[in-house]
PDB file of C-alpha atoms and ligand atoms in Angstrom:
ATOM      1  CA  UNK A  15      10.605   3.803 -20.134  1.00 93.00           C
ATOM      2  CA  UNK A  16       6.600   3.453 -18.771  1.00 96.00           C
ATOM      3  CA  UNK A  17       5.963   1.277 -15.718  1.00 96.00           C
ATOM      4  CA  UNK A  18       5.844  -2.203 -17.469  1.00 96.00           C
ATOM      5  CA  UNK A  19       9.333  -1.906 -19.279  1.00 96.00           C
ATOM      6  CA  UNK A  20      10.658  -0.779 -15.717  1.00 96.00           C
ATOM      7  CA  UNK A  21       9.043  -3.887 -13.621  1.00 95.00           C
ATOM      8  CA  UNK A  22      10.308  -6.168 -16.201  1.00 94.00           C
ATOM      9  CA  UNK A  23      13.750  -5.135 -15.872  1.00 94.00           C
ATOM     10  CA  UNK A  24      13.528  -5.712 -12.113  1.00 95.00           C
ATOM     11  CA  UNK A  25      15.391  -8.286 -10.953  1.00 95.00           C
ATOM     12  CA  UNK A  26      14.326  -9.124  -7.624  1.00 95.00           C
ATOM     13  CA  UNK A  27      17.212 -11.194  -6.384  1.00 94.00           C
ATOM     14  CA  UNK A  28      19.829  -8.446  -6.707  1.00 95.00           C
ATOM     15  CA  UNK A  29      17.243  -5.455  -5.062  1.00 96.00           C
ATOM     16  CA  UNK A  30      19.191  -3.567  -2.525  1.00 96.00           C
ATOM     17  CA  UNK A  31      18.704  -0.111  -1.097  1.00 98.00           C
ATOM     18  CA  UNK A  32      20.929   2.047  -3.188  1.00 97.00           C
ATOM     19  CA  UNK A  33      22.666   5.516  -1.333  1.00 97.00           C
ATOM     20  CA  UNK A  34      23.048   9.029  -2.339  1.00 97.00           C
ATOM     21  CA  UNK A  35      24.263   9.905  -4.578  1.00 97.00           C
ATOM     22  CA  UNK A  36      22.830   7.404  -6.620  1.00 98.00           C
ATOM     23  CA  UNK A  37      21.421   9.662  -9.638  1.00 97.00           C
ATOM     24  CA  UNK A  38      18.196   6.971  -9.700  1.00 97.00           C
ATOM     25  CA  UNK A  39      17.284   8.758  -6.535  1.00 98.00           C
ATOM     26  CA  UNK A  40      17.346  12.521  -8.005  1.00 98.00           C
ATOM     27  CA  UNK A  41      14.572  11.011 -10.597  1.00 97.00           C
ATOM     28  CA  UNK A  42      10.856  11.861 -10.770  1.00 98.00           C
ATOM     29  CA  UNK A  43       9.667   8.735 -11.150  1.00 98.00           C
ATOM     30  CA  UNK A  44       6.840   7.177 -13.644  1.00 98.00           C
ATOM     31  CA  UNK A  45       2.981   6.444 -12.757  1.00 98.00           C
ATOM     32  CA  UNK A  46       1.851   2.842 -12.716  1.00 98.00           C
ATOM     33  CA  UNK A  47      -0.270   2.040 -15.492  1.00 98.00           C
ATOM     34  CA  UNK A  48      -3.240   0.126 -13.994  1.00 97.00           C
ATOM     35  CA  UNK A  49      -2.461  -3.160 -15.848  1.00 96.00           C
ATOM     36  CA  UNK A  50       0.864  -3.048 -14.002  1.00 97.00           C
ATOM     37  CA  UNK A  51      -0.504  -3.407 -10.856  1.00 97.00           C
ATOM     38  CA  UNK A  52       0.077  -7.529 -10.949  1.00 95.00           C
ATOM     39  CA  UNK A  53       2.073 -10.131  -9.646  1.00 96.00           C
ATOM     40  CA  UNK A  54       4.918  -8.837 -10.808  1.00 96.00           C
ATOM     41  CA  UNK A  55       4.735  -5.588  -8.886  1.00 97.00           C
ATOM     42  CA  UNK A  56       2.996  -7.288  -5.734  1.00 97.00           C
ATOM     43  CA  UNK A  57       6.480  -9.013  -5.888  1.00 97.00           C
ATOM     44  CA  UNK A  58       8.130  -6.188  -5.916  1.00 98.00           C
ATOM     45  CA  UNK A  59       6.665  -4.714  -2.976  1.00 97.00           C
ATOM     46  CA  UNK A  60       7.087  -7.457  -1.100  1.00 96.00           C
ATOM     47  CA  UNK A  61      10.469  -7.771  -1.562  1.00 97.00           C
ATOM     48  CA  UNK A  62      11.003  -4.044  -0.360  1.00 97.00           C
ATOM     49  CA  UNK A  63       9.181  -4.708   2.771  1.00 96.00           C
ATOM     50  CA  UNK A  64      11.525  -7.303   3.200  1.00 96.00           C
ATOM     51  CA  UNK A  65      14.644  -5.138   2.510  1.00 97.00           C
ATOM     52  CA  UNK A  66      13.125  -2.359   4.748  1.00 96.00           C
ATOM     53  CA  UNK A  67      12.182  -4.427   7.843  1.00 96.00           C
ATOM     54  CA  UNK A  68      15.779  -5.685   7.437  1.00 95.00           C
ATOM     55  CA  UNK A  69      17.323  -2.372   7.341  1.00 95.00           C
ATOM     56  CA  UNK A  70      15.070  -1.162  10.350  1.00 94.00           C
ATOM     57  CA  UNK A  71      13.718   1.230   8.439  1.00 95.00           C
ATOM     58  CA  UNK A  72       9.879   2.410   8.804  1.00 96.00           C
ATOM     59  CA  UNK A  73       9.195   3.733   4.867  1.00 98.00           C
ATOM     60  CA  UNK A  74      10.427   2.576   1.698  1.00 98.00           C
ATOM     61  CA  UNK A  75      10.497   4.594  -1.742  1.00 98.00           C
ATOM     62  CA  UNK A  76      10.621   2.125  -5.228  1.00 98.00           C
ATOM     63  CA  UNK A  77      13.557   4.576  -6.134  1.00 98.00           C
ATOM     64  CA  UNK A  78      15.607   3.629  -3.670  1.00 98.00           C
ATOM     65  CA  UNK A  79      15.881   0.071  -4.755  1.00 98.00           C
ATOM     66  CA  UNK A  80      16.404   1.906  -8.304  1.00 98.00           C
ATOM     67  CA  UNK A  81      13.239   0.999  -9.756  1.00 98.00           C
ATOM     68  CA  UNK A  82      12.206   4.428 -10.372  1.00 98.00           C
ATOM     69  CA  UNK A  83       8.427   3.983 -10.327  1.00 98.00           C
ATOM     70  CA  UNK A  84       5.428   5.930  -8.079  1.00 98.00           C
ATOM     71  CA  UNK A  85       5.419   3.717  -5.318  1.00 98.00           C
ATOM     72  CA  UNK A  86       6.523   3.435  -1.614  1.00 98.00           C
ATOM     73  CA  UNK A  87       5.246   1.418   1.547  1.00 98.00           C
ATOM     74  CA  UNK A  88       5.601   2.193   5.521  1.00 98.00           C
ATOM     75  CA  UNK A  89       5.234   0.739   8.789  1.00 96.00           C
ATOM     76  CA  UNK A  90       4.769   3.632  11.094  1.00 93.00           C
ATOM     77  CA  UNK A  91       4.662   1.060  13.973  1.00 91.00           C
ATOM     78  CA  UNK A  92       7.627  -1.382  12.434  1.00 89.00           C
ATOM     79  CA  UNK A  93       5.254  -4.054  12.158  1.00 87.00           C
ATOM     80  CA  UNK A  94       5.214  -6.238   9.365  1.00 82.00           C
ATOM     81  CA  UNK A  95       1.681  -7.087   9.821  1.00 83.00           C
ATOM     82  CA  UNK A  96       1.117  -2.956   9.468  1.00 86.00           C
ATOM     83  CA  UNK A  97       3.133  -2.746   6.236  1.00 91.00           C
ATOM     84  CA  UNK A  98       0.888  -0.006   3.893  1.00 96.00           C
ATOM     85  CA  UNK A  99       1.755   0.296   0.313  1.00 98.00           C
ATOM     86  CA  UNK A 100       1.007   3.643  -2.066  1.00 98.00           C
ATOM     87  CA  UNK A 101       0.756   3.483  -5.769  1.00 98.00           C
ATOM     88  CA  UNK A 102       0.530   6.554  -7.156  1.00 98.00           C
ATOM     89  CA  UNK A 103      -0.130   8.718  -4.292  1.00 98.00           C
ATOM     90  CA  UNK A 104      -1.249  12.315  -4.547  1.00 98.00           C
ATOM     91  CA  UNK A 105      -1.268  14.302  -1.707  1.00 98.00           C
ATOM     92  CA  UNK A 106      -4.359  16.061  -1.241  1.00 98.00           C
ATOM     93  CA  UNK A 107      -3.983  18.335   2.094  1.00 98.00           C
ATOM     94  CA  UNK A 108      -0.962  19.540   4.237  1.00 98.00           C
ATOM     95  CA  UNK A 109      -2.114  20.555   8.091  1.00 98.00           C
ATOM     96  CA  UNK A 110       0.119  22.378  10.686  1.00 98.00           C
ATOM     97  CA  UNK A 111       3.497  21.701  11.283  1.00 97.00           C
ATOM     98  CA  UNK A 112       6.396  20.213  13.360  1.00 96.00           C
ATOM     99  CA  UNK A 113       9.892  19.728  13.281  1.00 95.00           C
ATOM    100  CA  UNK A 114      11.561  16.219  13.870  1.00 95.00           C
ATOM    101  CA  UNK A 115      14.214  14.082  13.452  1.00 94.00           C
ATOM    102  CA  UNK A 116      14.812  12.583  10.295  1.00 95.00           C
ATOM    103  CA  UNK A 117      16.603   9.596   9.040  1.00 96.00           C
ATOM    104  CA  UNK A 118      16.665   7.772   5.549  1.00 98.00           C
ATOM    105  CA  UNK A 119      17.744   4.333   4.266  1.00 98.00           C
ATOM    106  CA  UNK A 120      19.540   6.028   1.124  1.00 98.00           C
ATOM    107  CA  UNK A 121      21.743   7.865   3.759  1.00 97.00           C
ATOM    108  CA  UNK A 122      22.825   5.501   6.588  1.00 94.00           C
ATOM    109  CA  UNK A 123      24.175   7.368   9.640  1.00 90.00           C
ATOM    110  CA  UNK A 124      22.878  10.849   8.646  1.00 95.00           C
ATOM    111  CA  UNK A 125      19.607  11.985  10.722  1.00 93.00           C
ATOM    112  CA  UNK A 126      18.587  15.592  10.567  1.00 92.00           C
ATOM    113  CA  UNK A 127      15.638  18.066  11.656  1.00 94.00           C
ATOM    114  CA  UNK A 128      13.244  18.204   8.875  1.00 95.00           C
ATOM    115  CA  UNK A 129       9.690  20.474   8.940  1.00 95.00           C
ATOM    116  CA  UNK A 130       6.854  18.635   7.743  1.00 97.00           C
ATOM    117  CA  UNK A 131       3.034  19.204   8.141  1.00 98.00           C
ATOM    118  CA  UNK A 132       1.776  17.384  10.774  1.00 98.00           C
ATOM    119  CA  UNK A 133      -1.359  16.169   9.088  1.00 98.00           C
ATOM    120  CA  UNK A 134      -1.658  14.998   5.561  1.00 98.00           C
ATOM    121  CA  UNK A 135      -4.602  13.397   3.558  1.00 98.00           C
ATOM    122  CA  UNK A 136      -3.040  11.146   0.399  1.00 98.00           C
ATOM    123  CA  UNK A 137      -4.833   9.656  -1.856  1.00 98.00           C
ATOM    124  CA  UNK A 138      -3.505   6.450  -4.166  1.00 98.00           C
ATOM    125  CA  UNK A 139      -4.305   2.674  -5.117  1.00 98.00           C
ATOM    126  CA  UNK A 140      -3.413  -0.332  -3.249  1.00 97.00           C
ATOM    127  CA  UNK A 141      -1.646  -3.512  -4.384  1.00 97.00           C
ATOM    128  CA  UNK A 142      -5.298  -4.668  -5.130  1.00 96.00           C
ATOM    129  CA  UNK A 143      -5.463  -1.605  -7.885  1.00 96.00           C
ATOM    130  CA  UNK A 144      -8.297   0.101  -5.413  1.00 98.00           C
ATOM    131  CA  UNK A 145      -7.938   3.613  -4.894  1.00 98.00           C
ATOM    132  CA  UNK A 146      -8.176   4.873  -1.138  1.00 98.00           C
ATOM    133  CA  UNK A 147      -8.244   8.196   0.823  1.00 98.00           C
ATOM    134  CA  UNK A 148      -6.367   8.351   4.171  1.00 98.00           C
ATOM    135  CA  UNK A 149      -5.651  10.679   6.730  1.00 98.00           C
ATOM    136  CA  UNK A 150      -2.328  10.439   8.739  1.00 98.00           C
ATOM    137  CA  UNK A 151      -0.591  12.665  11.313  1.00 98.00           C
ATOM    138  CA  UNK A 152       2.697  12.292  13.180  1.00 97.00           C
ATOM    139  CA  UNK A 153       5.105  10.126  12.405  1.00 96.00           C
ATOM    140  CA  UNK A 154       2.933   8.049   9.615  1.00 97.00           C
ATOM    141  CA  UNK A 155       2.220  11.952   8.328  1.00 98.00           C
ATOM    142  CA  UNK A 156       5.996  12.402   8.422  1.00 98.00           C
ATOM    143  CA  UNK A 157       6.800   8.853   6.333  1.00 98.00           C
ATOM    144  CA  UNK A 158       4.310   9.736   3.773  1.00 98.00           C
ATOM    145  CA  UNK A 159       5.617  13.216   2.991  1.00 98.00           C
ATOM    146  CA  UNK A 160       8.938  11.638   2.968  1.00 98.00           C
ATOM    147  CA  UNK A 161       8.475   8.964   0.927  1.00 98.00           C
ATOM    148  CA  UNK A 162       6.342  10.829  -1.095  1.00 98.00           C
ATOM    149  CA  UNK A 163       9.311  13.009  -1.963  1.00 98.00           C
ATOM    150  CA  UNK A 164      11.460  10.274  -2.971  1.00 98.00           C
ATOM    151  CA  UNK A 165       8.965   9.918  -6.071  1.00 98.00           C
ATOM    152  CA  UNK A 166       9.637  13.389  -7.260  1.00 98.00           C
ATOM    153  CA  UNK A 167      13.672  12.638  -6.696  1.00 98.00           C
ATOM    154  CA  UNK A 168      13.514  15.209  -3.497  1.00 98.00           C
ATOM    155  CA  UNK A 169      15.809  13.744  -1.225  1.00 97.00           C
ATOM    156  CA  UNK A 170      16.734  14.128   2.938  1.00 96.00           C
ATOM    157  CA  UNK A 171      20.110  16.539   1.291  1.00 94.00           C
ATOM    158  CA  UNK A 172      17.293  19.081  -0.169  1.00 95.00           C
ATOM    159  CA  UNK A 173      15.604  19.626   2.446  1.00 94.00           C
ATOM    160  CA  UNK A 174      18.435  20.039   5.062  1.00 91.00           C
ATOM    161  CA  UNK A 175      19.057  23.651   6.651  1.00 90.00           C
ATOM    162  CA  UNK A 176      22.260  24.954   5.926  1.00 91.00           C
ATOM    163  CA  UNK A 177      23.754  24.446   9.340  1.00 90.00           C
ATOM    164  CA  UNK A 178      22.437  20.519   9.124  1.00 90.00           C
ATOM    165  CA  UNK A 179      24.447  20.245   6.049  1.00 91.00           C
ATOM    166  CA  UNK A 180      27.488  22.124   7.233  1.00 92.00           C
ATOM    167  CA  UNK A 181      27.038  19.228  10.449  1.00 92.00           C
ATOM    168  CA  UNK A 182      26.461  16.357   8.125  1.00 94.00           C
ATOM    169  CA  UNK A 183      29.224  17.095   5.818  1.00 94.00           C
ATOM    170  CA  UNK A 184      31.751  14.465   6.467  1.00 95.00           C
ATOM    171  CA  UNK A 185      29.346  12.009   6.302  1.00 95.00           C
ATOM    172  CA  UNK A 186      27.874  13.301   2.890  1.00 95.00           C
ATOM    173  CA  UNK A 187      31.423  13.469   1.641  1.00 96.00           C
ATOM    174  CA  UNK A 188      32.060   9.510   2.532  1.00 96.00           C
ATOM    175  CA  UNK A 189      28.477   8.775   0.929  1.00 97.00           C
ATOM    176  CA  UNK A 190      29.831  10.739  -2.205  1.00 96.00           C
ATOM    177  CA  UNK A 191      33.413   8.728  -2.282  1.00 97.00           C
ATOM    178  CA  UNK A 192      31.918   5.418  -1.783  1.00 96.00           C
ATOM    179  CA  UNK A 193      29.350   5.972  -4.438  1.00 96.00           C
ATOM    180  CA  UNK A 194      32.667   6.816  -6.771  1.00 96.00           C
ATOM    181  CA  UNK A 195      34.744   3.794  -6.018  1.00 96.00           C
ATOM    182  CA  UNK A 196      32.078   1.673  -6.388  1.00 91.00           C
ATOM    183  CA  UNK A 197      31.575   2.918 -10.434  1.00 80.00           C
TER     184      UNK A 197
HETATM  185 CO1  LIG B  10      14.239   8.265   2.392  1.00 78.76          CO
END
């Protein structure tokens, strides 16, 4: 399916965040064709920004409301009013490094030590179907990279050490069992 047939089969009323192991979330997920970038997916966005700011979450990958398309938005500062959304992002540069905590809306109560670049420069379109450059470090760095993963179906559970998944196993195992009675 290309972008179009996947925003038309979105139905915005019954979005939710969807959990691993969702296979929609082990996807690499479609570019947005230029003409897509309309009402229909301004809609969409908004309506993740909504389910993220009501999950507390600061980023939010199209995937993980199953609509497996190259876009994501964050709020480094939790502010709805700094809500940035990335259509098609391409990361351009990776810069140092630092290990941090890491959490993820598709995995509730899991949060694990993740090494990320500190800097990164991305480049992709806004909802406006400009394209823009931007350089972000820290914790908006960290979001990016994250999100940015969630496009090519890379999830928190790949890039856990060994010992975080040997820690995190129960929960992973719950995740796992609630995703099967749920079927
Ligand atoms: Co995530």
């Amino acid at each position: 399916m290309n972008s179009s047939e996947k925003l038309q089969a979105v139905d915005l009323n019954s979005l939710r965040v969807i959990h691993y192991p969702d296979p929609r979330l082990k996807v690499v997920c479609t570019e947005v064709a230029y003409e897509d970038i309309s009402e229909t997916l301004r809609n969409l966005a908004f309506r993740m920004t909504e389910l993220m700011f009501a999950s507390r979450g600061v980023g939010l990958a199209a995937p993980q409301v199953g609509v497996t398309i190259r876009m994501f938005i964050s709020s480094p500062e939790f502010q709805p009013e700094d809500c940035h959304v990335y259509i098609n992002p391409k990361i351009l540069a990776l810069d140092g490094s630092e290990i941090c905590e890491e959490g993820c809306l598709s995995f509730p109560q899991i949060y694990c030590k993740v090494k990320r670049a500190k800097t990164v420069t991305v480049q992709a379109m806004n909802l406006e179907g400009e394209m823009f450059t931007e350089t972000a470090t820290d914790l908006a760095a960290r979001i990016i990279q994250h999100e940015n993963d969630h496009l090519n179906g890379m999830l928190l559970s790949d890039r856990m050490s060994t010992v975080a998944k040997l820690a995190n196993r129960k929960t992973l195992h719950e995740l796992e069992a609630e995703f099967a009675a749920a079927k």
